[in-house]
Coordinates of C-alpha atoms and ligand atoms in Angstrom, one line a residue:
Chain R
M1 CA 65.1 25.7 135.2
E2 CA 63.6 22.4 134.0
R3 CA 64.3 23.2 130.4
R4 CA 67.8 24.4 131.2
S5 CA 68.8 21.2 132.9
F6 CA 67.3 19.2 130.1
I7 CA 69.3 21.1 127.5
G8 CA 72.4 20.7 129.7
K9 CA 72.0 17.0 129.9
A10 CA 71.2 16.7 126.2
A11 CA 74.3 18.6 125.4
I12 CA 76.5 16.5 127.6
S13 CA 75.0 13.3 126.2
L14 CA 75.6 14.6 122.7
V15 CA 79.2 15.5 123.4
T16 CA 79.8 12.2 125.0
F17 CA 78.3 10.3 122.1
A18 CA 80.3 12.3 119.6
G19 CA 83.5 11.8 121.6
A20 CA 82.8 8.0 121.7
V21 CA 82.3 7.8 118.0
A22 CA 85.4 9.9 117.3
A23 CA 87.4 7.7 119.7
I24 CA 86.2 4.5 118.1
S25 CA 86.8 5.6 114.6
Y26 CA 90.2 6.8 115.6
L27 CA 91.2 3.5 117.3
R28 CA 89.8 1.7 114.3
Q29 CA 92.6 3.1 112.2
F30 CA 95.1 0.9 114.1
F31 CA 93.6 -2.1 112.4
P32 CA 94.5 -2.4 108.8
R33 CA 91.8 -3.6 106.4
L34 CA 93.5 -6.5 104.8
A35 CA 92.2 -8.1 101.6
G36 CA 90.5 -11.3 102.7
E37 CA 90.9 -13.2 99.5
K38 CA 94.3 -14.9 99.2
R39 CA 96.1 -14.5 95.9
R40 CA 96.3 -17.5 93.6
I41 CA 99.7 -18.7 92.6
A42 CA 100.5 -19.7 89.1
L43 CA 102.2 -23.1 89.2
G44 CA 103.7 -23.0 85.7
D45 CA 104.5 -26.1 83.8
P46 CA 104.2 -29.1 86.1
R47 CA 107.0 -30.8 84.3
R48 CA 109.5 -28.4 85.8
F49 CA 109.1 -30.2 89.1
P50 CA 111.2 -33.4 89.5
V51 CA 109.2 -36.6 90.1
D52 CA 108.8 -38.2 93.5
T53 CA 110.2 -35.1 95.2
F54 CA 109.1 -32.2 97.3
T55 CA 110.3 -28.9 95.7
F56 CA 110.4 -25.7 97.8
L57 CA 108.8 -22.7 96.2
E58 CA 110.8 -20.1 98.1
E59 CA 108.7 -17.1 97.1
H60 CA 105.4 -18.6 98.2
K61 CA 106.6 -20.7 101.2
L62 CA 105.2 -23.9 99.7
Y63 CA 106.4 -27.3 99.0
V64 CA 105.2 -28.8 95.7
Y65 CA 105.1 -32.6 95.5
R66 CA 104.9 -34.4 92.1
D67 CA 104.8 -38.0 91.3
H68 CA 103.7 -40.0 88.3
E69 CA 100.1 -39.6 89.3
G70 CA 99.9 -35.9 89.8
I71 CA 100.8 -32.9 91.8
K72 CA 100.0 -31.5 95.3
T73 CA 101.1 -28.6 97.4
V74 CA 101.6 -28.1 101.1
S75 CA 102.4 -25.0 103.2
A76 CA 106.0 -24.8 104.4
I77 CA 105.0 -22.6 107.3
C78 CA 105.2 -24.3 110.7
T79 CA 101.8 -24.2 112.5
H80 CA 103.6 -23.5 115.8
L81 CA 105.1 -20.1 115.4
G82 CA 105.5 -19.6 111.7
C83 CA 109.1 -20.6 110.9
I84 CA 109.9 -22.2 107.5
L85 CA 110.1 -25.9 107.5
E86 CA 113.0 -27.9 106.2
K87 CA 112.6 -31.1 104.3
S88 CA 113.8 -34.1 106.3
I89 CA 114.1 -37.7 105.1
D90 CA 110.6 -38.7 106.0
G91 CA 108.8 -35.4 106.4
F92 CA 109.4 -31.9 107.5
E93 CA 111.3 -30.4 110.4
C94 CA 111.1 -27.0 112.0
P95 CA 114.4 -25.3 112.9
C96 CA 112.8 -23.1 115.5
H97 CA 111.4 -25.4 118.2
G98 CA 111.8 -28.8 116.6
S99 CA 108.3 -29.7 115.5
C100 CA 108.3 -32.7 113.1
Y101 CA 105.7 -33.6 110.5
N102 CA 105.5 -36.6 108.2
N103 CA 105.2 -36.5 104.5
E104 CA 101.4 -36.1 104.8
G105 CA 102.0 -33.0 106.9
E106 CA 100.8 -34.6 110.2
V107 CA 102.4 -33.5 113.4
Q108 CA 104.7 -36.2 114.7
S109 CA 106.4 -34.5 117.6
G110 CA 107.1 -31.1 119.1
P111 CA 104.8 -28.2 120.0
A112 CA 103.0 -27.7 116.7
P113 CA 99.3 -27.5 117.3
R114 CA 98.0 -28.4 113.9
D115 CA 98.8 -30.4 110.8
L116 CA 100.2 -28.6 107.8
A117 CA 97.7 -27.1 105.3
W118 CA 97.4 -28.7 101.8
Y119 CA 96.2 -26.3 99.1
S120 CA 94.1 -27.1 96.1
V121 CA 95.7 -27.2 92.7
R122 CA 93.4 -26.6 89.8
R123 CA 93.3 -25.6 86.2
G124 CA 92.1 -22.1 86.1
A125 CA 89.6 -20.6 83.6
D126 CA 92.4 -19.5 81.4
G127 CA 93.8 -23.0 81.2
K128 CA 96.8 -22.3 83.5
I129 CA 97.4 -24.4 86.6
V130 CA 97.0 -22.5 89.8
I131 CA 97.5 -23.1 93.5
N132 CA 94.7 -21.6 95.6
P133 CA 95.9 -21.0 99.2
G134 CA 92.3 -20.1 100.1
E135 CA 91.1 -23.6 99.5
R136 CA 92.2 -26.4 101.8
V137 CA 92.2 -30.0 100.6
S138 CA 93.2 -33.3 102.1
S139 CA 96.8 -34.6 101.8
D140 CA 96.0 -37.3 99.3
E141 CA 94.2 -35.1 96.8
K142 CA 96.3 -34.6 93.7
F143 CA 95.9 -32.6 90.6
L144 CA 96.1 -35.1 87.8
S145 CA 98.3 -33.6 85.2
S146 CA 97.9 -36.1 82.5
Chain U
M1 CA 114.9 36.3 156.8
E2 CA 117.9 34.9 155.0
N3 CA 117.3 31.5 156.7
I4 CA 113.8 31.1 155.4
K5 CA 114.6 32.2 151.9
R6 CA 117.6 30.1 151.2
P7 CA 116.3 26.6 151.1
S8 CA 113.3 27.4 148.9
G9 CA 115.4 29.5 146.7
I10 CA 117.6 26.5 146.1
I11 CA 114.7 24.3 145.4
N12 CA 113.2 26.6 142.9
R13 CA 116.4 27.1 141.0
N14 CA 117.6 23.5 141.2
F15 CA 116.3 20.6 139.3
F16 CA 118.1 18.2 141.5
L17 CA 116.1 19.2 144.5
H18 CA 112.9 18.7 142.6
I19 CA 113.7 15.0 142.5
H20 CA 115.0 14.6 146.0
A21 CA 113.5 15.8 149.2
N22 CA 115.4 18.5 150.9
R23 CA 116.5 16.1 153.5
V24 CA 116.8 12.4 153.1
H25 CA 116.8 9.6 155.7
V26 CA 120.1 8.0 156.5
H27 CA 118.7 4.6 155.8
S28 CA 117.9 5.6 152.2
M29 CA 121.5 6.8 151.7
K30 CA 123.0 3.5 152.7
P31 CA 124.3 1.8 149.5
T32 CA 122.8 -1.5 150.6
S33 CA 119.3 -0.1 150.8
T34 CA 119.0 0.3 147.0
F35 CA 122.4 -0.4 145.5
G36 CA 121.5 2.6 143.4
L37 CA 119.8 0.4 140.9
G38 CA 116.9 2.7 140.2
I39 CA 119.2 5.6 139.6
I40 CA 121.4 3.5 137.4
L41 CA 118.3 2.6 135.4
G42 CA 117.4 6.3 135.0
F43 CA 121.0 7.0 133.7
L44 CA 120.8 4.1 131.3
F45 CA 117.5 5.4 130.0
L46 CA 119.2 8.8 129.5
I47 CA 121.9 7.1 127.4
M48 CA 119.2 5.3 125.4
L49 CA 117.6 8.6 124.6
L50 CA 120.8 10.4 123.6
T51 CA 122.1 7.6 121.5
G52 CA 118.7 6.8 120.1
V53 CA 118.2 10.3 118.7
I54 CA 121.5 10.0 116.7
L55 CA 120.6 6.6 115.4
M56 CA 117.2 7.9 114.4
I57 CA 118.7 10.6 112.2
Y58 CA 120.6 8.0 110.1
Y59 CA 118.3 5.1 110.1
T60 CA 115.5 4.7 107.5
P61 CA 112.5 2.5 108.5
S62 CA 111.9 0.8 105.1
V63 CA 112.4 -2.8 104.3
E64 CA 114.4 -1.9 101.3
T65 CA 116.9 0.4 103.0
A66 CA 116.8 -0.3 106.7
Y67 CA 119.5 -3.0 106.7
Q68 CA 121.8 -0.9 104.5
S69 CA 121.2 2.2 106.7
V70 CA 122.3 0.3 109.8
K71 CA 125.4 -0.9 107.9
D72 CA 126.1 2.7 107.0
I73 CA 125.7 3.7 110.6
V74 CA 128.3 1.1 111.6
N75 CA 130.8 1.6 108.7
V76 CA 130.3 5.1 107.3
V77 CA 128.9 7.5 109.9
P78 CA 131.8 8.7 112.0
G79 CA 131.4 7.4 115.5
G80 CA 128.2 5.6 114.4
R81 CA 129.5 2.2 115.5
I82 CA 130.2 3.4 119.0
I83 CA 126.8 5.1 119.2
R84 CA 125.0 1.9 118.0
N85 CA 127.0 -0.3 120.4
M86 CA 126.2 2.0 123.3
H87 CA 122.5 1.9 122.4
R88 CA 122.5 -1.9 122.2
W89 CA 124.5 -2.5 125.3
A90 CA 122.7 0.1 127.4
S91 CA 119.4 -1.5 126.4
Q92 CA 120.6 -4.9 127.5
G93 CA 121.9 -3.3 130.7
M94 CA 118.5 -1.9 131.3
V95 CA 117.0 -5.4 131.1
I96 CA 119.5 -6.7 133.6
V97 CA 119.3 -3.8 136.0
V98 CA 115.5 -3.6 135.8
F99 CA 115.3 -7.1 137.0
L100 CA 117.9 -6.4 139.7
H101 CA 115.8 -3.4 140.8
L102 CA 112.7 -5.6 140.8
L103 CA 114.5 -8.1 143.1
R104 CA 115.8 -5.4 145.4
V105 CA 112.4 -3.7 145.7
F106 CA 110.6 -7.0 146.3
Y107 CA 113.1 -8.5 148.7
T108 CA 113.2 -5.3 150.8
G109 CA 109.4 -5.3 150.9
S110 CA 109.4 -1.9 149.4
Y111 CA 106.0 -2.2 147.9
L112 CA 104.6 -2.1 151.4
G113 CA 103.6 0.9 153.5
G114 CA 101.4 2.5 150.9
R115 CA 103.7 2.1 147.9
S116 CA 101.5 -0.2 145.9
L117 CA 100.9 2.4 143.1
N118 CA 104.6 2.9 142.6
W119 CA 105.1 -0.9 142.4
V120 CA 102.4 -1.2 139.8
I121 CA 104.0 1.7 137.8
G122 CA 107.3 -0.2 138.2
V123 CA 105.9 -3.3 136.6
V124 CA 104.5 -1.3 133.7
L125 CA 108.0 0.2 133.3
L126 CA 109.4 -3.3 133.2
I127 CA 107.0 -4.3 130.5
I128 CA 107.8 -1.2 128.5
I129 CA 111.5 -1.9 128.8
L130 CA 111.0 -5.4 127.4
L131 CA 108.7 -4.1 124.6
S132 CA 111.3 -1.4 123.7
N133 CA 113.9 -4.1 123.4
F134 CA 111.6 -6.3 121.3
S135 CA 110.6 -3.5 119.0
G136 CA 114.1 -2.1 118.6
Y137 CA 115.2 -5.6 117.6
L138 CA 113.3 -5.5 114.4
L139 CA 114.7 -2.3 113.1
P140 CA 118.0 -3.5 111.6
W141 CA 116.0 -5.9 109.5
D142 CA 118.6 -8.7 109.7
Q143 CA 117.9 -12.4 110.1
L144 CA 117.7 -12.2 113.8
A145 CA 115.3 -9.3 113.7
Y146 CA 113.0 -10.9 111.1
W147 CA 112.6 -14.3 112.7
A148 CA 112.5 -13.1 116.3
V149 CA 109.6 -10.8 115.4
T150 CA 107.9 -13.5 113.2
I151 CA 108.0 -15.8 116.2
G152 CA 107.0 -13.0 118.6
S153 CA 104.0 -11.9 116.5
N154 CA 102.8 -15.5 116.3
I155 CA 103.1 -15.8 120.0
A156 CA 100.7 -12.9 120.1
A157 CA 98.4 -14.9 117.8
S158 CA 98.8 -18.1 119.9
A159 CA 95.4 -17.6 121.6
R160 CA 94.4 -19.4 118.3
E161 CA 95.8 -22.6 119.8
L162 CA 93.0 -22.4 122.3
T163 CA 90.3 -21.0 120.1
D164 CA 91.1 -23.7 117.5
L165 CA 90.6 -26.4 120.1
L166 CA 87.3 -24.9 121.0
G167 CA 86.5 -24.6 117.3
I168 CA 85.5 -20.9 117.5
T169 CA 88.4 -19.2 115.7
N170 CA 86.2 -18.3 112.8
A171 CA 83.8 -16.4 115.0
F172 CA 86.1 -15.1 117.7
D173 CA 89.8 -14.7 117.0
P174 CA 91.5 -12.6 119.7
G175 CA 94.9 -14.0 118.6
G176 CA 94.5 -12.9 115.0
F177 CA 93.3 -9.5 116.2
L178 CA 96.3 -9.0 118.4
K179 CA 98.7 -10.1 115.7
K180 CA 97.1 -7.7 113.2
L181 CA 97.4 -4.9 115.6
L182 CA 101.0 -5.6 116.2
I183 CA 102.3 -6.2 112.7
G184 CA 99.6 -4.8 110.5
G185 CA 99.3 -7.9 108.4
E186 CA 99.5 -11.7 108.2
S187 CA 103.3 -11.8 108.1
V188 CA 106.2 -9.5 109.0
G189 CA 106.8 -6.9 106.3
Q190 CA 106.8 -3.1 105.8
P191 CA 103.7 -2.5 107.9
A192 CA 105.3 -4.3 110.8
L193 CA 108.5 -2.3 110.4
S194 CA 106.6 1.0 110.3
R195 CA 104.6 0.0 113.4
F196 CA 107.5 -1.1 115.4
F197 CA 109.5 2.0 114.4
T198 CA 106.7 4.2 115.7
L199 CA 106.4 2.2 118.9
H200 CA 110.1 2.2 119.4
V201 CA 110.9 5.9 118.9
I202 CA 107.7 7.6 120.0
F203 CA 105.2 5.6 121.9
L204 CA 107.3 3.6 124.2
P205 CA 110.0 6.2 125.2
L206 CA 107.3 8.8 125.8
S207 CA 105.3 6.4 128.0
M208 CA 108.4 5.6 129.8
L209 CA 109.3 9.2 130.3
I210 CA 105.9 10.0 131.7
L211 CA 105.8 7.0 134.0
L212 CA 109.3 7.6 135.2
G213 CA 108.2 11.1 136.2
I214 CA 105.3 9.7 138.2
H215 CA 107.6 6.9 139.6
F216 CA 110.1 9.4 141.0
W217 CA 107.4 11.8 142.3
R218 CA 105.6 8.9 144.1
I219 CA 108.7 8.1 146.0
R220 CA 108.6 11.5 147.7
K221 CA 104.9 11.4 148.0
D222 CA 105.1 8.0 149.7
G223 CA 107.4 9.5 152.4
G224 CA 110.8 8.7 150.9
L225 CA 112.2 5.3 150.2
S226 CA 111.1 2.4 152.4
R227 CA 112.8 1.9 155.7
P228 CA 112.3 -0.6 158.5
V229 CA 109.6 0.1 161.0
R230 CA 112.0 1.1 163.7
Y231 CA 112.7 4.2 161.7
A232 CA 109.0 4.7 160.9
D233 CA 108.4 7.9 162.8
D234 CA 111.8 9.5 162.3
K235 CA 110.7 13.0 161.9
G236 CA 113.6 14.3 164.0
S237 CA 116.6 15.8 162.4
T238 CA 119.3 13.5 163.6
N239 CA 118.5 10.7 161.1
K240 CA 117.8 13.0 158.2
W241 CA 120.6 14.5 156.1
Y242 CA 120.6 17.3 153.7
A243 CA 120.5 15.9 150.2
W244 CA 122.4 18.8 148.8
P245 CA 125.3 18.5 148.0
V246 CA 126.5 15.1 149.1
L247 CA 123.8 13.1 147.4
M248 CA 124.2 15.1 144.2
W249 CA 127.9 14.4 144.0
T250 CA 127.4 10.7 144.6
E251 CA 124.8 10.5 141.9
L252 CA 126.8 12.5 139.5
G253 CA 129.7 10.2 140.2
L254 CA 127.4 7.2 139.6
F255 CA 126.3 8.7 136.3
L256 CA 129.8 9.1 135.1
L257 CA 130.6 5.6 136.1
V258 CA 127.6 4.3 134.2
V259 CA 128.6 6.2 131.1
V260 CA 132.2 5.0 131.3
V261 CA 131.1 1.4 131.7
V262 CA 128.8 1.5 128.8
L263 CA 131.3 3.4 126.7
F264 CA 134.0 0.9 127.6
I265 CA 131.8 -2.1 126.6
A266 CA 130.8 -0.3 123.4
L267 CA 134.5 0.1 122.5
L268 CA 135.2 -3.6 123.2
A269 CA 132.2 -5.4 121.7
D270 CA 130.2 -4.7 118.6
A271 CA 126.5 -5.1 118.6
P272 CA 125.6 -8.0 116.3
L273 CA 124.3 -7.5 112.8
L274 CA 123.5 -10.7 110.9
E275 CA 122.7 -11.1 107.2
Q276 CA 119.9 -9.2 105.8
A277 CA 116.4 -10.7 106.6
N278 CA 115.5 -13.6 104.4
P279 CA 111.8 -14.5 104.8
S280 CA 112.4 -18.0 103.2
F281 CA 115.1 -19.3 105.5
P282 CA 115.2 -19.0 109.2
E283 CA 118.5 -19.3 111.0
N284 CA 118.9 -22.7 112.6
P285 CA 118.6 -22.4 115.5
A286 CA 116.5 -19.3 115.3
K287 CA 117.2 -17.8 118.7
S288 CA 115.7 -14.6 120.0
P289 CA 117.8 -12.2 122.1
W290 CA 119.1 -13.8 125.3
Y291 CA 116.6 -12.2 127.7
F292 CA 113.7 -13.8 125.8
L293 CA 115.2 -17.3 125.5
G294 CA 113.5 -18.3 128.7
I295 CA 110.2 -17.7 127.1
Q296 CA 111.3 -19.3 123.9
E297 CA 112.1 -22.4 125.9
L298 CA 108.6 -22.3 127.3
V299 CA 107.1 -21.7 123.9
S300 CA 108.8 -24.9 122.7
Y301 CA 106.4 -26.8 124.9
S302 CA 103.3 -25.0 123.8
A303 CA 102.9 -21.7 122.1
F304 CA 99.8 -20.7 124.0
A305 CA 100.7 -22.0 127.4
G306 CA 104.4 -21.0 127.3
G307 CA 104.1 -17.8 125.3
L308 CA 100.9 -16.3 126.6
L309 CA 99.3 -18.1 129.5
I310 CA 102.3 -18.4 131.8
P311 CA 103.8 -15.0 131.1
V312 CA 100.5 -13.3 131.5
L313 CA 99.9 -15.2 134.8
Y314 CA 103.3 -14.1 135.9
L315 CA 102.6 -10.5 135.2
V316 CA 99.2 -10.7 137.0
F317 CA 101.1 -12.1 139.9
L318 CA 103.6 -9.2 139.9
F319 CA 100.9 -6.6 139.6
S320 CA 98.9 -8.2 142.4
I321 CA 101.7 -8.5 145.0
P322 CA 101.0 -5.3 146.9
Y323 CA 97.3 -6.0 146.9
R324 CA 97.6 -9.6 148.3
D325 CA 100.3 -8.8 150.8
K326 CA 99.8 -5.9 153.1
E327 CA 102.0 -7.0 156.1
D328 CA 103.6 -3.6 156.5
S329 CA 105.7 -4.7 159.4
Y330 CA 108.1 -6.2 156.9
V331 CA 108.7 -3.0 155.1
G332 CA 112.3 -2.0 154.3
L333 CA 113.7 -5.2 155.8
W334 CA 116.0 -7.2 153.5
F335 CA 114.5 -10.7 153.0
S336 CA 112.0 -10.2 155.8
G337 CA 114.4 -11.4 158.4
K338 CA 115.4 -14.9 159.3
S339 CA 112.1 -16.6 158.7
G340 CA 111.8 -15.0 155.3
L341 CA 115.3 -16.1 154.4
K342 CA 114.3 -19.6 155.2
V343 CA 111.3 -19.5 152.9
I344 CA 113.4 -18.0 150.2
K345 CA 116.0 -20.7 150.4
R346 CA 113.5 -23.5 150.5
S347 CA 111.4 -22.3 147.6
A348 CA 114.5 -21.7 145.5
A349 CA 115.7 -25.2 146.1
F350 CA 112.2 -26.6 145.4
A351 CA 112.1 -24.6 142.1
F352 CA 115.5 -25.7 141.1
L353 CA 114.8 -29.4 141.6
L354 CA 111.3 -29.3 140.1
V355 CA 112.5 -27.6 136.9
I356 CA 115.7 -29.6 136.5
L357 CA 113.7 -32.9 137.0
Q358 CA 111.2 -32.0 134.3
L359 CA 113.9 -30.9 131.9
F360 CA 115.7 -34.1 132.6
V361 CA 112.7 -36.2 131.8
M362 CA 111.8 -34.2 128.7
I363 CA 115.3 -34.3 127.2
R364 CA 116.0 -37.9 128.2
F365 CA 112.6 -39.6 127.6
G366 CA 110.7 -37.1 125.5
W367 CA 107.2 -35.8 126.4
L368 CA 103.6 -36.7 125.8
R369 CA 103.6 -36.6 122.1
D370 CA 106.6 -38.9 121.9
W371 CA 104.9 -41.4 124.2
F372 CA 101.4 -41.2 122.8
P373 CA 101.6 -40.2 119.1
G374 CA 98.4 -38.6 118.0
I375 CA 97.5 -37.3 121.5
S376 CA 95.1 -34.4 121.6
Q377 CA 96.5 -30.9 121.5
W378 CA 94.7 -30.2 124.8
F379 CA 97.1 -32.4 126.7
V380 CA 100.1 -31.0 124.9
M381 CA 99.0 -27.5 125.8
L382 CA 97.9 -28.1 129.4
I383 CA 100.4 -30.6 130.6
N384 CA 104.0 -29.5 130.0
P385 CA 106.9 -28.2 132.1
A386 CA 105.6 -24.6 131.8
T387 CA 102.1 -25.3 133.2
I388 CA 103.2 -28.0 135.7
T389 CA 105.9 -25.6 137.1
G390 CA 103.5 -22.7 137.4
G391 CA 100.7 -24.8 139.0
L392 CA 102.9 -26.4 141.6
F393 CA 104.5 -23.0 142.5
I394 CA 101.0 -21.5 143.1
L395 CA 100.1 -24.6 145.2
M396 CA 103.3 -24.3 147.2
S397 CA 102.7 -20.6 147.9
E398 CA 99.2 -21.3 149.0
V399 CA 100.3 -24.0 151.4
I400 CA 102.8 -21.6 152.9
R401 CA 100.2 -18.9 153.3
R402 CA 98.0 -21.3 155.2
K403 CA 100.8 -22.8 157.3
R404 CA 102.5 -19.6 158.2
Q405 CA 99.4 -17.4 158.2
S406 CA 101.5 -14.8 156.3
S407 CA 100.9 -13.3 153.0
R408 CA 104.4 -11.9 152.9
M409 CA 105.9 -15.4 153.2
A410 CA 103.6 -16.7 150.5
A411 CA 104.7 -13.9 148.2
L412 CA 108.3 -14.6 149.0
A413 CA 107.8 -18.2 148.0
L414 CA 106.0 -17.6 144.8
F415 CA 108.3 -14.7 143.7
T416 CA 111.5 -16.7 144.5
S417 CA 110.4 -19.9 142.8
T418 CA 109.1 -18.2 139.6
F419 CA 112.3 -16.2 139.4
V420 CA 114.6 -19.2 139.8
A421 CA 112.6 -21.0 137.2
L422 CA 112.8 -18.1 134.8
V423 CA 116.6 -18.0 135.2
I424 CA 116.9 -21.7 134.6
F425 CA 114.8 -21.7 131.5
T426 CA 116.7 -18.7 130.2
I427 CA 120.1 -20.5 130.8
I428 CA 118.8 -23.6 129.1
G429 CA 117.7 -21.5 126.1
I430 CA 121.0 -19.6 125.9
W431 CA 123.5 -22.3 126.3
F432 CA 121.9 -25.7 125.9
R433 CA 119.7 -25.5 122.9
G434 CA 121.1 -25.9 119.4
P435 CA 119.8 -26.6 115.9
N436 CA 116.1 -27.7 115.8
W437 CA 116.0 -26.6 119.5
E438 CA 117.6 -29.9 120.5
F439 CA 119.5 -30.2 123.7
F440 CA 123.3 -30.0 123.5
W441 CA 125.8 -29.9 126.4
S442 CA 127.8 -27.4 124.5
H443 CA 128.0 -25.4 121.3
N444 CA 130.9 -27.6 120.1
Q445 CA 128.5 -30.5 119.7
W446 CA 126.2 -28.7 117.3
P447 CA 126.0 -30.6 114.0
V448 CA 127.4 -28.7 111.0
I449 CA 124.5 -27.8 108.7
Ligands
HEM501 C1 112.6 2.1 133.8 C2 112.6 1.4 134.8 C3 112.7 1.9 136.3 C4 113.4 3.0 136.7 C5 114.3 4.0 135.9 C6 113.2 3.1 138.1 C7 113.8 4.0 139.0 C8 113.7 4.0 140.3 C9 114.4 4.8 141.3 C10 115.5 5.8 140.9 C11 114.0 4.5 142.5 C12 114.7 5.1 143.8 C13 115.3 3.9 144.7 C14 116.3 3.0 144.0 O1 117.2 3.5 143.4 O2 116.1 1.8 144.1 C15 113.0 3.6 142.4 C16 112.2 3.1 143.5 C17 111.2 2.2 143.4 N1 110.9 1.4 142.3 FE1 111.7 1.7 140.4 N2 112.4 2.0 138.5 C18 112.1 1.3 137.4 C19 111.3 0.2 137.4 C20 110.7 -0.4 138.5 C21 110.2 -1.8 138.5 C22 110.2 -2.8 137.4 C23 109.6 -1.9 139.8 C24 108.9 -3.1 140.4 C25 107.9 -3.7 139.8 C26 109.8 -0.7 140.5 C27 109.3 -0.4 141.8 C28 109.9 0.6 142.6 C29 109.4 0.9 143.9 C30 108.2 0.2 144.6 C31 110.2 1.9 144.4 C32 110.2 2.5 145.8 C33 111.2 1.7 146.6 C34 111.3 2.2 148.0 O3 110.5 3.0 148.4 O4 112.3 1.7 148.6 N3 110.5 0.2 139.7 N4 112.8 3.3 141.1
FES502 S1 107.9 -22.4 114.8 FE1 108.1 -24.5 114.2 S2 108.4 -25.5 116.1 FE2 108.1 -23.4 116.6

């Protein structure tokens, strides 16, 4: 009798354990494994951007700013709920709930919880200029394209 | 012999009598007891299923072809336009009627007398209806769809507003987790469409079907619909009528009426279909469907507080009602009599004034960030019309609970005030918000962009 109840309990524990593992691995499938690394973006020839202007890179949802010193890029995605910002006279404006940012990407008004993200611009190993959305920089760091 | 056999014979052969008791109390038959709202909801759901299956045959859930397939349903498939219109209008009908049903069940105190489980199932059904609408919205892959779901999925991620402030997002990110579960990526794309399609055509309707079965079964199990205490022990025959066939004809008539109304609206008005989704340019204003504009208004104060905290608290409140209020003497009585009506009127007036006052201040003078530039996000998140309104309502309802020594009165106050606030925020969102979510008295004043 002793042994039987032991085997019974062991069997139940085993089945429960197997069931739990199966359930967890099943539920795990609902969470996609996303590539952590963000893809770098080729900037191309910096001279294609007009000087003293923010240019919208539609495909990458970025604004590229170029002046006589250099070039820098800022995310065009509102930190509130992800709408695409429009350029206003002295900054950026969100059409969705009216958040406003200045030209440094700092929140001026509205519900946006964070300042905009500036991304690093560097010369890659192959000599091409790339934007790296994985690396954040401050708003006054520019890539000096001599 | 004949006498004993007949009724059960009918029951076995007849689906109708599986839903209704053989005999139903007179009070339940009075139109003003239910206004037939639950039944109407059931019929609308049936229309959703029937039209949905047709749409599903012609629709393709792929970002490349979804938009065109919906265009084809409208322009090429014979009768497709009507089917799509019916599906759309019936779904909005469900949103309206489910809230009316909620109001009727609440104000007649029909969660009382052992009906708490059915109330809870009801709230889950309400959530499922809203989720069905939300997921159905993405499928046409037009501008409205894309941006409504972008905003919606970021609301799911808005717990980040809190975790960012605490500086723990890197270690613990429930917002990102939820968003990933919902749309399968960082931004809305094919994975989101596939997920929403699955939710919309399988998971949600199936859940709704199962829960509806339980919902209907519980009504019988709970001793029929709620009725005032004076009828409580009516086991006698005089106040109970045979459901068959009078009730059947009434409900069949109601069904035809619902179909006719939906069909009529579908013939008159086309369901909107905007331009194809463009991930680079949101509409301005980017408005979600009308029944979510109340939440969109709240979200425009703070994503976390308005989009997550307050709605979740509201749902917690709804779920908890039958567990916090057990004053069964009010069961089945519209508005809980005179004293209840007084509480309802006062809390409605309080809610109206409170919300309008805050909106006035906000629209006229701005809010914290306009007065104190650079103010910490903590204040923006925690002190805004959404949180102030919620906090004061809870306070008011607690005061009433103490003063009147009645949980039903407290529930009446909180339910009424939150509902009035929801309606006002929704109206503001629908008619008084324009480009950049700025306040406008009318659409005519919107600037041309
Ligand atoms: C898909 C959505 C729903 C459907 C189809 C539905 C259907 C029904 C029907 C047919 C009835 C019979 C009485 C009547 O017509 O009013 C009923 C009763 C009831 N419903 Fe719902 N309902 C839904 C959602 C809800 C919601 C959102 C709630 C509340 C949170 C709720 C709570 C109840 C309760 C407590 C009863 C019993 C009322 C009584 O005994 O008088 N239901 N429902
Ligand atoms: S998404 Fe920009 S303000 Fe809401």
